Amino acid sequence: MPSDQDAWPTLDELLREESELELPGLSETDAYELGMLAVAAASEQRLPVSVGVWRAGRQLFHCGLPGSTADNDGWLRRKGRVVMRFEHSSLYMARLCQDKQVTLSERYGLPASRYAAAGGAVPLRVRGTGVVGWVGVSGLPQLDDHRFVVGILRKLPR
């Protein structure tokens, strides 16, 4: 994370944000529509990102936009594993590690080759169920990745 932490949300702000983004459900159709909404917004802005939506360990949507690379796909999966392991956004975990001045590997013994505490993946919480999956993008600076995903989720009906 950059040294200017004032620009980053606090842990409490990130927790509030996660609770505000709770969904009424997440069907395969919902995942496709969420993915397409993200692709349309990223395409309009010409963002070089990979977009992914997962539910219950199953990838329901993926798209690599022009300018994205296989590295973005790898980062996306690594950030998503963090979401499913901790049931918090990957930015939340990045902030937590930064605040405690440790890496994810040091604190939790997770290999960096499989887990990335970097912004861009957000849990998909279903009302009355909890975290059922995640949505993420990779290709921008991590705070921008996170903000993009949150912006897309805020457009969904509650």
Short mmCIF file of C-alpha atoms in Angstrom, two decimals:
data_model
loop_
_atom_site.label_atom_id
_atom_site.label_comp_id
_atom_site.label_asym_id
_atom_site.label_seq_id
_atom_site.Cartn_x
_atom_site.Cartn_y
_atom_site.Cartn_z
CA MET A 1 0.00 0.00 0.00
CA PRO A 2 1.15 3.57 -0.61
CA SER A 3 2.55 5.51 2.31
CA ASP A 4 -0.38 7.98 2.14
CA GLN A 5 -2.81 5.90 4.16
CA ASP A 6 -5.23 8.80 4.54
CA ALA A 7 -6.43 8.13 0.98
CA TRP A 8 -7.30 4.54 1.88
CA PRO A 9 -10.51 3.52 3.63
CA THR A 10 -10.17 2.45 7.24
CA LEU A 11 -11.01 -1.10 8.30
CA ASP A 12 -14.30 0.15 9.77
CA GLU A 13 -15.18 1.92 6.52
CA LEU A 14 -14.44 -1.24 4.55
CA LEU A 15 -16.61 -3.33 6.90
CA ARG A 16 -19.50 -0.86 6.52
CA GLU A 17 -19.07 -0.94 2.76
CA GLU A 18 -19.22 -4.75 2.71
CA SER A 19 -22.46 -4.79 4.71
CA GLU A 20 -24.02 -2.20 2.39
CA LEU A 21 -23.31 -4.38 -0.64
CA GLU A 22 -25.36 -7.39 0.50
CA LEU A 23 -27.41 -8.97 -2.31
CA PRO A 24 -30.85 -10.59 -2.29
CA GLY A 25 -29.45 -13.61 -4.19
CA LEU A 26 -26.83 -14.78 -6.67
CA SER A 27 -28.00 -17.07 -9.46
CA GLU A 28 -25.95 -17.95 -12.53
CA THR A 29 -27.95 -15.32 -14.41
CA ASP A 30 -27.21 -12.74 -11.70
CA ALA A 31 -23.49 -13.55 -11.96
CA TYR A 32 -23.56 -13.16 -15.74
CA GLU A 33 -25.39 -9.84 -15.51
CA LEU A 34 -22.96 -8.61 -12.83
CA GLY A 35 -20.02 -9.61 -15.01
CA MET A 36 -21.49 -7.97 -18.08
CA LEU A 37 -22.21 -4.78 -16.13
CA ALA A 38 -18.54 -4.69 -15.09
CA VAL A 39 -17.36 -5.42 -18.64
CA ALA A 40 -19.57 -2.67 -20.09
CA ALA A 41 -18.29 -0.10 -17.58
CA ALA A 42 -14.66 -1.16 -18.05
CA SER A 43 -15.02 -1.15 -21.84
CA GLU A 44 -16.57 2.30 -21.80
CA GLN A 45 -13.60 3.56 -19.77
CA ARG A 46 -11.11 1.50 -21.83
CA LEU A 47 -9.74 -0.17 -18.71
CA PRO A 48 -7.25 -3.01 -19.29
CA VAL A 49 -8.74 -5.38 -16.71
CA SER A 50 -9.76 -8.97 -16.19
CA VAL A 51 -13.19 -9.44 -14.62
CA GLY A 52 -14.30 -12.50 -12.68
CA VAL A 53 -17.37 -13.66 -10.76
CA TRP A 54 -17.27 -16.81 -8.64
CA ARG A 55 -19.88 -18.60 -6.53
CA ALA A 56 -19.24 -21.59 -4.25
CA GLY A 57 -15.83 -22.30 -5.75
CA ARG A 58 -17.14 -22.19 -9.31
CA GLN A 59 -16.19 -19.54 -11.85
CA LEU A 60 -19.43 -18.24 -13.34
CA PHE A 61 -17.99 -15.36 -15.36
CA HIS A 62 -14.64 -14.30 -16.77
CA CYS A 63 -13.57 -11.74 -19.32
CA GLY A 64 -10.16 -10.37 -20.18
CA LEU A 65 -10.49 -6.96 -21.80
CA PRO A 66 -7.98 -5.49 -24.28
CA GLY A 67 -4.72 -4.68 -22.54
CA SER A 68 -5.21 -7.23 -19.76
CA THR A 69 -2.81 -10.15 -19.46
CA ALA A 70 -2.56 -13.63 -18.00
CA ASP A 71 -0.91 -11.99 -14.99
CA ASN A 72 -4.16 -10.11 -14.32
CA ASP A 73 -6.02 -13.43 -14.35
CA GLY A 74 -3.56 -14.84 -11.82
CA TRP A 75 -3.86 -11.81 -9.56
CA LEU A 76 -7.64 -12.03 -9.80
CA ARG A 77 -7.69 -15.64 -8.60
CA ARG A 78 -5.20 -14.91 -5.80
CA LYS A 79 -7.30 -11.97 -4.56
CA GLY A 80 -10.46 -14.08 -4.77
CA ARG A 81 -8.90 -16.80 -2.62
CA VAL A 82 -8.30 -14.16 0.05
CA VAL A 83 -11.97 -13.16 -0.05
CA MET A 84 -13.15 -16.74 0.36
CA ARG A 85 -10.63 -17.50 3.10
CA PHE A 86 -11.44 -14.44 5.24
CA GLU A 87 -14.90 -13.39 3.98
CA HIS A 88 -13.69 -9.82 3.58
CA SER A 89 -12.56 -7.82 0.58
CA SER A 90 -8.99 -8.28 -0.53
CA LEU A 91 -8.48 -4.56 0.18
CA TYR A 92 -9.69 -5.09 3.76
CA MET A 93 -7.04 -7.78 4.19
CA ALA A 94 -4.40 -5.58 2.54
CA ARG A 95 -5.26 -2.78 4.98
CA LEU A 96 -5.28 -5.15 7.96
CA CYS A 97 -1.83 -6.47 7.05
CA GLN A 98 -0.53 -2.96 6.43
CA ASP A 99 -1.86 -1.72 9.78
CA LYS A 100 -0.18 -4.65 11.56
CA GLN A 101 2.98 -4.30 9.43
CA VAL A 102 2.98 -7.94 8.33
CA THR A 103 2.38 -9.79 5.11
CA LEU A 104 -0.46 -12.23 4.60
CA SER A 105 2.15 -14.98 4.47
CA GLU A 106 3.77 -13.92 7.75
CA ARG A 107 0.51 -13.51 9.64
CA TYR A 108 -1.46 -16.47 8.30
CA GLY A 109 1.12 -18.74 6.69
CA LEU A 110 -0.50 -18.46 3.26
CA PRO A 111 1.73 -18.72 0.18
CA ALA A 112 1.97 -15.52 -1.86
CA SER A 113 1.83 -17.67 -4.98
CA ARG A 114 -1.82 -18.51 -4.15
CA TYR A 115 -3.09 -15.58 -2.03
CA ALA A 116 -2.82 -11.82 -2.62
CA ALA A 117 -3.82 -9.21 -0.08
CA ALA A 118 -4.32 -6.53 -2.71
CA GLY A 119 -7.48 -4.60 -3.52
CA GLY A 120 -9.80 -5.71 -6.29
CA ALA A 121 -11.91 -8.64 -5.05
CA VAL A 122 -15.07 -8.13 -3.01
CA PRO A 123 -17.23 -10.73 -1.26
CA LEU A 124 -20.69 -11.46 -2.61
CA ARG A 125 -22.89 -11.68 0.49
CA VAL A 126 -26.42 -12.95 0.11
CA ARG A 127 -28.99 -11.79 2.63
CA GLY A 128 -29.65 -14.53 5.18
CA THR A 129 -26.86 -16.74 3.82
CA GLY A 130 -23.54 -14.93 4.08
CA VAL A 131 -20.61 -14.95 1.68
CA VAL A 132 -21.34 -17.19 -1.30
CA GLY A 133 -18.66 -15.97 -3.70
CA TRP A 134 -16.77 -12.96 -4.95
CA VAL A 135 -16.43 -10.50 -7.81
CA GLY A 136 -13.21 -8.88 -8.79
CA VAL A 137 -11.11 -7.05 -11.32
CA SER A 138 -7.38 -6.88 -11.84
CA GLY A 139 -5.35 -4.57 -14.01
CA LEU A 140 -5.45 -1.19 -12.26
CA PRO A 141 -3.73 0.00 -9.09
CA GLN A 142 -5.30 -1.95 -6.23
CA LEU A 143 -7.38 0.87 -4.76
CA ASP A 144 -8.77 1.65 -8.23
CA ASP A 145 -9.57 -2.05 -8.75
CA HIS A 146 -11.47 -2.05 -5.46
CA ARG A 147 -13.36 1.17 -6.15
CA PHE A 148 -14.36 -0.07 -9.59
CA VAL A 149 -15.86 -3.28 -8.19
CA VAL A 150 -17.68 -1.44 -5.40
CA GLY A 151 -19.09 1.02 -7.92
CA ILE A 152 -20.47 -1.84 -10.01
CA LEU A 153 -22.00 -3.56 -6.98
CA ARG A 154 -23.68 -0.31 -5.93
CA LYS A 155 -25.56 -0.30 -9.25
CA LEU A 156 -27.30 -3.60 -8.48
CA PRO A 157 -30.82 -3.71 -7.07
CA ARG A 158 -31.03 -4.46 -3.37
#
